[in-house]
Amino acid sequence: MNGKVEQIKELVKLKESGALSECEFQKLKQELLASETEQDLKAQMPNNTIRNLTVVTLALLIIGVAYYFLIFDASNKKQVNKNTIKENASVEFSFLGSWAGVGYQSSGSKWTIKVVLNEGDYRIDYPSLACGGPLTLISKSTNKMVFRESITRGVGKCTDGGKLIISRINDNELKWVWFDSNDEDEVNSRVFRYETQNEFDQIINLMDPSLGLKAGDCAQVNFVGKGLFNSGERNTVRGRLTYTGSSNAFMKIVSMSNGSLYYDGETRYIGNEIEVPKSWINTCD
């Protein structure tokens, strides 16, 4: 800028000396000022470009950070939801399975309990009373399930229409509460998770040895033939137990609904005594 001022001063001297007319002076002066403005703009352009790039970079950075946190937050919420779903699934699954116990009534009577909870298929059995049937789910929550009993096996041996409430104590133990159809008579007990008949027997024997299967008990076994020539053939065998082991029992036959006994195509009846898995046996009077 200082150089341009000096050049204008020189033009003034030339005009005053008469070397330049007023018109020529004004023309040259305008040309100098115009060139100065153009040079200033060119000088400012790099600074403007840098400033613009800085603004764009900052804007992109802000957008990127905001996008990251939005995605992270959404992802985190999805993960929380997944964990919640898994937790709820595991909580519900803790009720599923087979449970064994002993019920004690205020009258002094006692009986074995077998509760089988499969997805959408719930059943109750009282093996020592030879009765049982399906359970209808009334309500459920995280730690409790409520059912209504329907006694369809051994009708008359057990009270029908009772209400059953089970509450989780831990993954392998439930509180078991039974009410009659009028919600008056109440029975409290515990039931424990089991997987095999042997485990069922162990639970019953630990809770009340007098309720375990023992020699002399009346027993009944239902066979269904599955062989090539006897598929679907049914045979009910009743007898008295002569010996019970951890998983099998020997039963002296009292009566059979058919003359011969088949299971999976094999003749299982030889003589007057048979050995069967304890899980097949139902007690009888």
PDB file of C-alpha atoms in Angstrom:
ATOM      1  CA  MET A   1       0.000   0.000   0.000  1.00  0.00           C
ATOM      2  CA  ASN A   2       2.874   2.408   0.844  1.00  0.00           C
ATOM      3  CA  GLY A   3       4.291   1.916  -2.674  1.00  0.00           C
ATOM      4  CA  LYS A   4       1.008   2.949  -4.230  1.00  0.00           C
ATOM      5  CA  VAL A   5       0.910   6.138  -2.134  1.00  0.00           C
ATOM      6  CA  GLU A   6       4.341   7.122  -3.378  1.00  0.00           C
ATOM      7  CA  GLN A   7       3.285   6.468  -6.971  1.00  0.00           C
ATOM      8  CA  ILE A   8       0.236   8.708  -6.512  1.00  0.00           C
ATOM      9  CA  LYS A   9       2.465  11.454  -5.066  1.00  0.00           C
ATOM     10  CA  GLU A  10       4.661  11.223  -8.165  1.00  0.00           C
ATOM     11  CA  LEU A  11       1.554  11.538 -10.352  1.00  0.00           C
ATOM     12  CA  VAL A  12       0.571  14.678  -8.422  1.00  0.00           C
ATOM     13  CA  LYS A  13       4.009  16.233  -9.031  1.00  0.00           C
ATOM     14  CA  LEU A  14       3.742  15.419 -12.735  1.00  0.00           C
ATOM     15  CA  LYS A  15       0.316  17.044 -12.870  1.00  0.00           C
ATOM     16  CA  GLU A  16       1.524  20.159 -11.038  1.00  0.00           C
ATOM     17  CA  SER A  17       4.510  20.475 -13.377  1.00  0.00           C
ATOM     18  CA  GLY A  18       2.146  20.330 -16.325  1.00  0.00           C
ATOM     19  CA  ALA A  19       3.434  16.977 -17.583  1.00  0.00           C
ATOM     20  CA  LEU A  20      -0.004  15.402 -16.975  1.00  0.00           C
ATOM     21  CA  SER A  21      -3.404  16.824 -17.598  1.00  0.00           C
ATOM     22  CA  GLU A  22      -6.126  16.524 -14.985  1.00  0.00           C
ATOM     23  CA  CYS A  23      -7.855  13.862 -17.046  1.00  0.00           C
ATOM     24  CA  GLU A  24      -4.690  11.792 -17.426  1.00  0.00           C
ATOM     25  CA  PHE A  25      -3.939  12.162 -13.732  1.00  0.00           C
ATOM     26  CA  GLN A  26      -7.373  10.884 -12.705  1.00  0.00           C
ATOM     27  CA  LYS A  27      -7.179   7.959 -15.104  1.00  0.00           C
ATOM     28  CA  LEU A  28      -3.749   6.818 -13.857  1.00  0.00           C
ATOM     29  CA  LYS A  29      -4.820   7.292 -10.254  1.00  0.00           C
ATOM     30  CA  GLN A  30      -7.917   5.096 -10.757  1.00  0.00           C
ATOM     31  CA  GLU A  31      -5.816   2.408 -12.432  1.00  0.00           C
ATOM     32  CA  LEU A  32      -3.386   2.377  -9.454  1.00  0.00           C
ATOM     33  CA  LEU A  33      -6.225   2.133  -6.920  1.00  0.00           C
ATOM     34  CA  ALA A  34      -7.964  -0.606  -8.921  1.00  0.00           C
ATOM     35  CA  SER A  35      -4.776  -2.672  -9.088  1.00  0.00           C
ATOM     36  CA  GLU A  36      -4.323  -2.181  -5.345  1.00  0.00           C
ATOM     37  CA  THR A  37      -7.812  -3.517  -4.608  1.00  0.00           C
ATOM     38  CA  GLU A  38      -7.221  -6.555  -6.849  1.00  0.00           C
ATOM     39  CA  GLN A  39      -3.911  -7.304  -5.155  1.00  0.00           C
ATOM     40  CA  ASP A  40      -5.492  -6.959  -1.712  1.00  0.00           C
ATOM     41  CA  LEU A  41      -8.203  -9.414  -2.675  1.00  0.00           C
ATOM     42  CA  LYS A  42      -5.643 -11.872  -3.984  1.00  0.00           C
ATOM     43  CA  ALA A  43      -3.688 -11.467  -0.768  1.00  0.00           C
ATOM     44  CA  GLN A  44      -6.795 -12.145   1.291  1.00  0.00           C
ATOM     45  CA  MET A  45      -7.895 -15.212  -0.688  1.00  0.00           C
ATOM     46  CA  PRO A  46      -5.508 -17.689   1.003  1.00  0.00           C
ATOM     47  CA  ASN A  47      -6.650 -16.492   4.425  1.00  0.00           C
ATOM     48  CA  ASN A  48     -10.311 -16.820   3.430  1.00  0.00           C
ATOM     49  CA  THR A  49      -9.706 -20.296   2.029  1.00  0.00           C
ATOM     50  CA  ILE A  50      -7.984 -21.424   5.227  1.00  0.00           C
ATOM     51  CA  ARG A  51     -10.783 -19.937   7.310  1.00  0.00           C
ATOM     52  CA  ASN A  52     -13.427 -21.675   5.218  1.00  0.00           C
ATOM     53  CA  LEU A  53     -11.599 -25.003   5.411  1.00  0.00           C
ATOM     54  CA  THR A  54     -11.312 -24.625   9.175  1.00  0.00           C
ATOM     55  CA  VAL A  55     -15.034 -23.946   9.515  1.00  0.00           C
ATOM     56  CA  VAL A  56     -15.916 -26.938   7.313  1.00  0.00           C
ATOM     57  CA  THR A  57     -13.524 -29.199   9.231  1.00  0.00           C
ATOM     58  CA  LEU A  58     -14.979 -28.142  12.579  1.00  0.00           C
ATOM     59  CA  ALA A  59     -18.522 -28.668  11.280  1.00  0.00           C
ATOM     60  CA  LEU A  60     -17.669 -32.149  10.033  1.00  0.00           C
ATOM     61  CA  LEU A  61     -15.990 -32.948  13.340  1.00  0.00           C
ATOM     62  CA  ILE A  62     -19.053 -31.839  15.317  1.00  0.00           C
ATOM     63  CA  ILE A  63     -21.358 -33.863  13.051  1.00  0.00           C
ATOM     64  CA  GLY A  64     -19.090 -36.898  13.373  1.00  0.00           C
ATOM     65  CA  VAL A  65     -19.011 -36.700  17.175  1.00  0.00           C
ATOM     66  CA  ALA A  66     -22.784 -36.247  17.360  1.00  0.00           C
ATOM     67  CA  TYR A  67     -23.325 -39.176  14.969  1.00  0.00           C
ATOM     68  CA  TYR A  68     -20.966 -41.396  16.993  1.00  0.00           C
ATOM     69  CA  PHE A  69     -22.776 -40.703  20.239  1.00  0.00           C
ATOM     70  CA  LEU A  70     -26.170 -41.190  18.619  1.00  0.00           C
ATOM     71  CA  ILE A  71     -25.085 -44.546  17.180  1.00  0.00           C
ATOM     72  CA  PHE A  72     -23.345 -45.516  20.409  1.00  0.00           C
ATOM     73  CA  ASP A  73     -26.399 -44.601  22.455  1.00  0.00           C
ATOM     74  CA  ALA A  74     -28.728 -46.529  20.126  1.00  0.00           C
ATOM     75  CA  SER A  75     -26.371 -49.504  20.130  1.00  0.00           C
ATOM     76  CA  ASN A  76     -26.107 -49.360  23.899  1.00  0.00           C
ATOM     77  CA  LYS A  77     -29.897 -49.303  24.235  1.00  0.00           C
ATOM     78  CA  LYS A  78     -30.164 -52.283  21.873  1.00  0.00           C
ATOM     79  CA  GLN A  79     -27.596 -54.154  23.950  1.00  0.00           C
ATOM     80  CA  VAL A  80     -29.477 -53.337  27.144  1.00  0.00           C
ATOM     81  CA  ASN A  81     -32.690 -54.567  25.531  1.00  0.00           C
ATOM     82  CA  LYS A  82     -30.970 -57.775  24.412  1.00  0.00           C
ATOM     83  CA  ASN A  83     -29.603 -58.318  27.906  1.00  0.00           C
ATOM     84  CA  THR A  84     -33.043 -57.677  29.374  1.00  0.00           C
ATOM     85  CA  ILE A  85     -34.616 -60.165  26.966  1.00  0.00           C
ATOM     86  CA  LYS A  86     -31.961 -62.751  27.796  1.00  0.00           C
ATOM     87  CA  GLU A  87     -32.438 -62.132  31.512  1.00  0.00           C
ATOM     88  CA  ASN A  88     -36.199 -62.492  31.247  1.00  0.00           C
ATOM     89  CA  ALA A  89     -35.780 -65.626  29.190  1.00  0.00           C
ATOM     90  CA  SER A  90     -33.422 -67.116  31.736  1.00  0.00           C
ATOM     91  CA  VAL A  91     -35.806 -66.136  34.572  1.00  0.00           C
ATOM     92  CA  GLU A  92     -38.726 -67.856  32.849  1.00  0.00           C
ATOM     93  CA  PHE A  93     -36.544 -70.844  31.998  1.00  0.00           C
ATOM     94  CA  SER A  94     -35.683 -71.272  35.658  1.00  0.00           C
ATOM     95  CA  PHE A  95     -39.257 -72.503  36.190  1.00  0.00           C
ATOM     96  CA  LEU A  96     -39.089 -74.968  33.329  1.00  0.00           C
ATOM     97  CA  GLY A  97     -38.099 -78.531  34.127  1.00  0.00           C
ATOM     98  CA  SER A  98     -39.124 -81.245  36.581  1.00  0.00           C
ATOM     99  CA  TRP A  99     -39.611 -80.640  40.301  1.00  0.00           C
ATOM    100  CA  ALA A 100     -40.035 -83.108  43.159  1.00  0.00           C
ATOM    101  CA  GLY A 101     -41.127 -82.760  46.762  1.00  0.00           C
ATOM    102  CA  VAL A 102     -43.393 -83.905  49.577  1.00  0.00           C
ATOM    103  CA  GLY A 103     -46.606 -82.203  50.651  1.00  0.00           C
ATOM    104  CA  TYR A 104     -47.750 -82.239  54.285  1.00  0.00           C
ATOM    105  CA  GLN A 105     -51.351 -81.482  55.165  1.00  0.00           C
ATOM    106  CA  SER A 106     -52.545 -80.176  58.537  1.00  0.00           C
ATOM    107  CA  SER A 107     -54.590 -83.372  58.930  1.00  0.00           C
ATOM    108  CA  GLY A 108     -51.362 -85.349  59.041  1.00  0.00           C
ATOM    109  CA  SER A 109     -51.559 -86.853  55.559  1.00  0.00           C
ATOM    110  CA  LYS A 110     -48.560 -86.534  53.247  1.00  0.00           C
ATOM    111  CA  TRP A 111     -47.897 -87.301  49.622  1.00  0.00           C
ATOM    112  CA  THR A 112     -45.226 -87.051  46.959  1.00  0.00           C
ATOM    113  CA  ILE A 113     -45.264 -84.202  44.425  1.00  0.00           C
ATOM    114  CA  LYS A 114     -44.048 -84.225  40.846  1.00  0.00           C
ATOM    115  CA  VAL A 115     -44.421 -81.003  38.858  1.00  0.00           C
ATOM    116  CA  VAL A 116     -43.337 -81.002  35.204  1.00  0.00           C
ATOM    117  CA  LEU A 117     -43.170 -77.609  33.510  1.00  0.00           C
ATOM    118  CA  ASN A 118     -42.478 -77.589  29.803  1.00  0.00           C
ATOM    119  CA  GLU A 119     -43.061 -74.627  27.500  1.00  0.00           C
ATOM    120  CA  GLY A 120     -46.854 -74.411  27.197  1.00  0.00           C
ATOM    121  CA  ASP A 121     -47.320 -77.859  28.783  1.00  0.00           C
ATOM    122  CA  TYR A 122     -47.663 -77.957  32.571  1.00  0.00           C
ATOM    123  CA  ARG A 123     -48.554 -81.054  34.637  1.00  0.00           C
ATOM    124  CA  ILE A 124     -48.916 -82.104  38.261  1.00  0.00           C
ATOM    125  CA  ASP A 125     -48.683 -85.644  39.604  1.00  0.00           C
ATOM    126  CA  TYR A 126     -49.000 -87.050  43.091  1.00  0.00           C
ATOM    127  CA  PRO A 127     -47.331 -90.461  42.609  1.00  0.00           C
ATOM    128  CA  SER A 128     -48.028 -91.762  46.112  1.00  0.00           C
ATOM    129  CA  LEU A 129     -51.731 -90.934  45.646  1.00  0.00           C
ATOM    130  CA  ALA A 130     -51.818 -92.240  42.047  1.00  0.00           C
ATOM    131  CA  CYS A 131     -53.480 -89.106  40.694  1.00  0.00           C
ATOM    132  CA  GLY A 132     -52.615 -86.064  38.635  1.00  0.00           C
ATOM    133  CA  GLY A 133     -53.429 -84.040  35.567  1.00  0.00           C
ATOM    134  CA  PRO A 134     -52.754 -80.854  33.608  1.00  0.00           C
ATOM    135  CA  LEU A 135     -52.104 -77.424  35.080  1.00  0.00           C
ATOM    136  CA  THR A 136     -53.698 -74.321  33.584  1.00  0.00           C
ATOM    137  CA  LEU A 137     -51.574 -71.201  33.860  1.00  0.00           C
ATOM    138  CA  ILE A 138     -53.469 -68.328  35.516  1.00  0.00           C
ATOM    139  CA  SER A 139     -50.682 -65.771  35.805  1.00  0.00           C
ATOM    140  CA  LYS A 140     -46.935 -65.459  35.945  1.00  0.00           C
ATOM    141  CA  SER A 141     -44.303 -62.902  36.868  1.00  0.00           C
ATOM    142  CA  THR A 142     -40.557 -62.850  37.237  1.00  0.00           C
ATOM    143  CA  ASN A 143     -40.510 -65.005  40.361  1.00  0.00           C
ATOM    144  CA  LYS A 144     -43.965 -66.564  40.574  1.00  0.00           C
ATOM    145  CA  MET A 145     -46.365 -68.739  38.585  1.00  0.00           C
ATOM    146  CA  VAL A 146     -49.993 -69.473  39.487  1.00  0.00           C
ATOM    147  CA  PHE A 147     -51.881 -72.526  38.165  1.00  0.00           C
ATOM    148  CA  ARG A 148     -55.282 -74.205  38.433  1.00  0.00           C
ATOM    149  CA  GLU A 149     -55.198 -78.009  38.758  1.00  0.00           C
ATOM    150  CA  SER A 150     -57.366 -80.433  36.808  1.00  0.00           C
ATOM    151  CA  ILE A 151     -57.254 -83.978  38.154  1.00  0.00           C
ATOM    152  CA  THR A 152     -57.798 -86.315  35.204  1.00  0.00           C
ATOM    153  CA  ARG A 153     -55.860 -89.375  36.437  1.00  0.00           C
ATOM    154  CA  GLY A 154     -56.978 -91.096  39.624  1.00  0.00           C
ATOM    155  CA  VAL A 155     -60.170 -89.036  39.816  1.00  0.00           C
ATOM    156  CA  GLY A 156     -61.562 -89.156  43.338  1.00  0.00           C
ATOM    157  CA  LYS A 157     -58.178 -89.830  44.920  1.00  0.00           C
ATOM    158  CA  CYS A 158     -57.164 -86.158  44.899  1.00  0.00           C
ATOM    159  CA  THR A 159     -59.059 -82.899  45.332  1.00  0.00           C
ATOM    160  CA  ASP A 160     -59.862 -81.382  41.946  1.00  0.00           C
ATOM    161  CA  GLY A 161     -59.678 -77.677  41.066  1.00  0.00           C
ATOM    162  CA  GLY A 162     -56.956 -76.697  43.528  1.00  0.00           C
ATOM    163  CA  LYS A 163     -54.838 -73.598  43.019  1.00  0.00           C
ATOM    164  CA  LEU A 164     -51.073 -73.990  42.950  1.00  0.00           C
ATOM    165  CA  ILE A 165     -48.598 -71.146  43.489  1.00  0.00           C
ATOM    166  CA  ILE A 166     -44.898 -71.701  42.964  1.00  0.00           C
ATOM    167  CA  SER A 167     -42.316 -69.051  43.813  1.00  0.00           C
ATOM    168  CA  ARG A 168     -38.646 -69.194  42.978  1.00  0.00           C
ATOM    169  CA  ILE A 169     -36.247 -69.534  45.890  1.00  0.00           C
ATOM    170  CA  ASN A 170     -33.242 -70.251  43.670  1.00  0.00           C
ATOM    171  CA  ASP A 171     -32.593 -71.990  40.341  1.00  0.00           C
ATOM    172  CA  ASN A 172     -33.033 -75.430  41.905  1.00  0.00           C
ATOM    173  CA  GLU A 173     -35.652 -74.858  44.585  1.00  0.00           C
ATOM    174  CA  LEU A 174     -39.225 -73.525  44.564  1.00  0.00           C
ATOM    175  CA  LYS A 175     -41.695 -72.678  47.284  1.00  0.00           C
ATOM    176  CA  TRP A 176     -44.837 -74.735  46.668  1.00  0.00           C
ATOM    177  CA  VAL A 177     -48.206 -73.545  48.028  1.00  0.00           C
ATOM    178  CA  TRP A 178     -51.505 -75.321  47.338  1.00  0.00           C
ATOM    179  CA  PHE A 179     -55.049 -74.083  48.082  1.00  0.00           C
ATOM    180  CA  ASP A 180     -58.306 -75.945  47.639  1.00  0.00           C
ATOM    181  CA  SER A 181     -60.949 -74.678  45.201  1.00  0.00           C
ATOM    182  CA  ASN A 182     -62.359 -72.353  47.899  1.00  0.00           C
ATOM    183  CA  ASP A 183     -58.919 -70.933  48.735  1.00  0.00           C
ATOM    184  CA  GLU A 184     -59.359 -72.177  52.302  1.00  0.00           C
ATOM    185  CA  ASP A 185     -57.226 -75.244  52.932  1.00  0.00           C
ATOM    186  CA  GLU A 186     -53.542 -74.429  52.464  1.00  0.00           C
ATOM    187  CA  VAL A 187     -50.492 -76.675  52.093  1.00  0.00           C
ATOM    188  CA  ASN A 188     -46.929 -75.342  52.079  1.00  0.00           C
ATOM    189  CA  SER A 189     -43.872 -77.235  50.948  1.00  0.00           C
ATOM    190  CA  ARG A 190     -40.710 -77.044  48.846  1.00  0.00           C
ATOM    191  CA  VAL A 191     -39.963 -78.738  45.532  1.00  0.00           C
ATOM    192  CA  PHE A 192     -36.523 -79.339  44.068  1.00  0.00           C
ATOM    193  CA  ARG A 193     -35.296 -79.645  40.508  1.00  0.00           C
ATOM    194  CA  TYR A 194     -34.480 -83.140  39.238  1.00  0.00           C
ATOM    195  CA  GLU A 195     -33.572 -84.689  35.891  1.00  0.00           C
ATOM    196  CA  THR A 196     -33.635 -88.459  36.405  1.00  0.00           C
ATOM    197  CA  GLN A 197     -35.861 -90.885  38.270  1.00  0.00           C
ATOM    198  CA  ASN A 198     -32.932 -91.673  40.522  1.00  0.00           C
ATOM    199  CA  GLU A 199     -32.687 -87.999  41.500  1.00  0.00           C
ATOM    200  CA  PHE A 200     -36.451 -87.930  42.120  1.00  0.00           C
ATOM    201  CA  ASP A 201     -36.153 -90.925  44.461  1.00  0.00           C
ATOM    202  CA  GLN A 202     -33.241 -89.342  46.295  1.00  0.00           C
ATOM    203  CA  ILE A 203     -35.197 -86.124  46.887  1.00  0.00           C
ATOM    204  CA  ILE A 204     -38.243 -88.018  48.190  1.00  0.00           C
ATOM    205  CA  ASN A 205     -36.125 -90.250  50.419  1.00  0.00           C
ATOM    206  CA  LEU A 206     -34.308 -87.241  51.879  1.00  0.00           C
ATOM    207  CA  MET A 207     -37.555 -85.361  52.556  1.00  0.00           C
ATOM    208  CA  ASP A 208     -39.513 -88.356  53.852  1.00  0.00           C
ATOM    209  CA  PRO A 209     -38.095 -91.905  53.529  1.00  0.00           C
ATOM    210  CA  SER A 210     -41.491 -93.390  54.358  1.00  0.00           C
ATOM    211  CA  LEU A 211     -42.836 -92.200  50.981  1.00  0.00           C
ATOM    212  CA  GLY A 212     -40.215 -93.865  48.806  1.00  0.00           C
ATOM    213  CA  LEU A 213     -41.152 -96.978  46.819  1.00  0.00           C
ATOM    214  CA  LYS A 214     -40.567-100.041  48.936  1.00  0.00           C
ATOM    215  CA  ALA A 215     -41.125-103.766  48.905  1.00  0.00           C
ATOM    216  CA  GLY A 216     -44.758-104.750  49.263  1.00  0.00           C
ATOM    217  CA  ASP A 217     -46.164-101.614  47.601  1.00  0.00           C
ATOM    218  CA  CYS A 218     -48.853-102.066  45.006  1.00  0.00           C
ATOM    219  CA  ALA A 219     -47.523-101.015  41.588  1.00  0.00           C
ATOM    220  CA  GLN A 220     -48.937-100.691  38.107  1.00  0.00           C
ATOM    221  CA  VAL A 221     -47.098-100.438  34.787  1.00  0.00           C
ATOM    222  CA  ASN A 222     -48.625 -99.584  31.421  1.00  0.00           C
ATOM    223  CA  PHE A 223     -46.836-101.051  28.405  1.00  0.00           C
ATOM    224  CA  VAL A 224     -47.419-100.151  24.766  1.00  0.00           C
ATOM    225  CA  GLY A 225     -45.961-102.532  22.227  1.00  0.00           C
ATOM    226  CA  LYS A 226     -43.693-100.994  19.589  1.00  0.00           C
ATOM    227  CA  GLY A 227     -42.592-104.083  17.681  1.00  0.00           C
ATOM    228  CA  LEU A 228     -43.339-104.864  14.046  1.00  0.00           C
ATOM    229  CA  PHE A 229     -46.256-107.179  14.823  1.00  0.00           C
ATOM    230  CA  ASN A 230     -47.515-105.635  18.054  1.00  0.00           C
ATOM    231  CA  SER A 231     -47.258-101.884  17.479  1.00  0.00           C
ATOM    232  CA  GLY A 232     -49.773-100.093  19.667  1.00  0.00           C
ATOM    233  CA  GLU A 233     -50.698-103.198  21.656  1.00  0.00           C
ATOM    234  CA  ARG A 234     -51.456-102.158  25.213  1.00  0.00           C
ATOM    235  CA  ASN A 235     -50.964-104.122  28.378  1.00  0.00           C
ATOM    236  CA  THR A 236     -51.511-103.060  31.975  1.00  0.00           C
ATOM    237  CA  VAL A 237     -49.616-105.030  34.578  1.00  0.00           C
ATOM    238  CA  ARG A 238     -50.377-104.851  38.260  1.00  0.00           C
ATOM    239  CA  GLY A 239     -48.306-106.393  40.989  1.00  0.00           C
ATOM    240  CA  ARG A 240     -46.439-106.085  44.259  1.00  0.00           C
ATOM    241  CA  LEU A 241     -42.914-104.743  44.480  1.00  0.00           C
ATOM    242  CA  THR A 242     -40.419-107.289  45.730  1.00  0.00           C
ATOM    243  CA  TYR A 243     -37.302-105.085  45.486  1.00  0.00           C
ATOM    244  CA  THR A 244     -36.522-101.469  44.559  1.00  0.00           C
ATOM    245  CA  GLY A 245     -33.096-100.260  43.552  1.00  0.00           C
ATOM    246  CA  SER A 246     -31.876 -96.767  42.682  1.00  0.00           C
ATOM    247  CA  SER A 247     -33.390 -96.839  39.195  1.00  0.00           C
ATOM    248  CA  ASN A 248     -35.145-100.183  38.630  1.00  0.00           C
ATOM    249  CA  ALA A 249     -37.712-102.194  40.544  1.00  0.00           C
ATOM    250  CA  PHE A 250     -38.795-105.851  40.522  1.00  0.00           C
ATOM    251  CA  MET A 251     -42.492-106.506  40.560  1.00  0.00           C
ATOM    252  CA  LYS A 252     -44.275-109.782  41.185  1.00  0.00           C
ATOM    253  CA  ILE A 253     -47.161-109.914  38.742  1.00  0.00           C
ATOM    254  CA  VAL A 254     -50.678-110.090  40.151  1.00  0.00           C
ATOM    255  CA  SER A 255     -52.638-109.483  36.944  1.00  0.00           C
ATOM    256  CA  MET A 256     -52.142-108.586  33.273  1.00  0.00           C
ATOM    257  CA  SER A 257     -54.655-107.222  30.803  1.00  0.00           C
ATOM    258  CA  ASN A 258     -53.075-109.313  27.995  1.00  0.00           C
ATOM    259  CA  GLY A 259     -51.542-112.749  28.017  1.00  0.00           C
ATOM    260  CA  SER A 260     -48.069-111.669  26.878  1.00  0.00           C
ATOM    261  CA  LEU A 261     -46.031-108.549  27.353  1.00  0.00           C
ATOM    262  CA  TYR A 262     -44.117-106.787  24.593  1.00  0.00           C
ATOM    263  CA  TYR A 263     -42.102-103.628  24.520  1.00  0.00           C
ATOM    264  CA  ASP A 264     -39.989-102.564  21.529  1.00  0.00           C
ATOM    265  CA  GLY A 265     -40.603-106.005  20.069  1.00  0.00           C
ATOM    266  CA  GLU A 266     -39.025-107.810  23.017  1.00  0.00           C
ATOM    267  CA  THR A 267     -40.923-110.207  25.237  1.00  0.00           C
ATOM    268  CA  ARG A 268     -40.462-108.777  28.721  1.00  0.00           C
ATOM    269  CA  TYR A 269     -42.675-111.204  30.615  1.00  0.00           C
ATOM    270  CA  ILE A 270     -40.909-114.366  31.729  1.00  0.00           C
ATOM    271  CA  GLY A 271     -42.200-116.193  34.760  1.00  0.00           C
ATOM    272  CA  ASN A 272     -44.228-114.278  37.316  1.00  0.00           C
ATOM    273  CA  GLU A 273     -41.884-111.359  38.011  1.00  0.00           C
ATOM    274  CA  ILE A 274     -40.612-108.496  35.842  1.00  0.00           C
ATOM    275  CA  GLU A 275     -37.994-105.790  36.207  1.00  0.00           C
ATOM    276  CA  VAL A 276     -38.987-102.314  35.043  1.00  0.00           C
ATOM    277  CA  PRO A 277     -37.578 -98.793  35.367  1.00  0.00           C
ATOM    278  CA  LYS A 278     -38.989 -97.036  38.414  1.00  0.00           C
ATOM    279  CA  SER A 279     -40.020 -94.133  36.214  1.00  0.00           C
ATOM    280  CA  TRP A 280     -42.589 -96.414  34.552  1.00  0.00           C
ATOM    281  CA  ILE A 281     -44.269 -97.374  37.820  1.00  0.00           C
ATOM    282  CA  ASN A 282     -47.446 -95.846  39.195  1.00  0.00           C
ATOM    283  CA  THR A 283     -48.465 -96.717  42.728  1.00  0.00           C
ATOM    284  CA  CYS A 284     -51.887 -98.230  43.274  1.00  0.00           C
ATOM    285  CA  ASP A 285     -54.110 -99.297  46.153  1.00  0.00           C
TER     286      ASP A 285
END
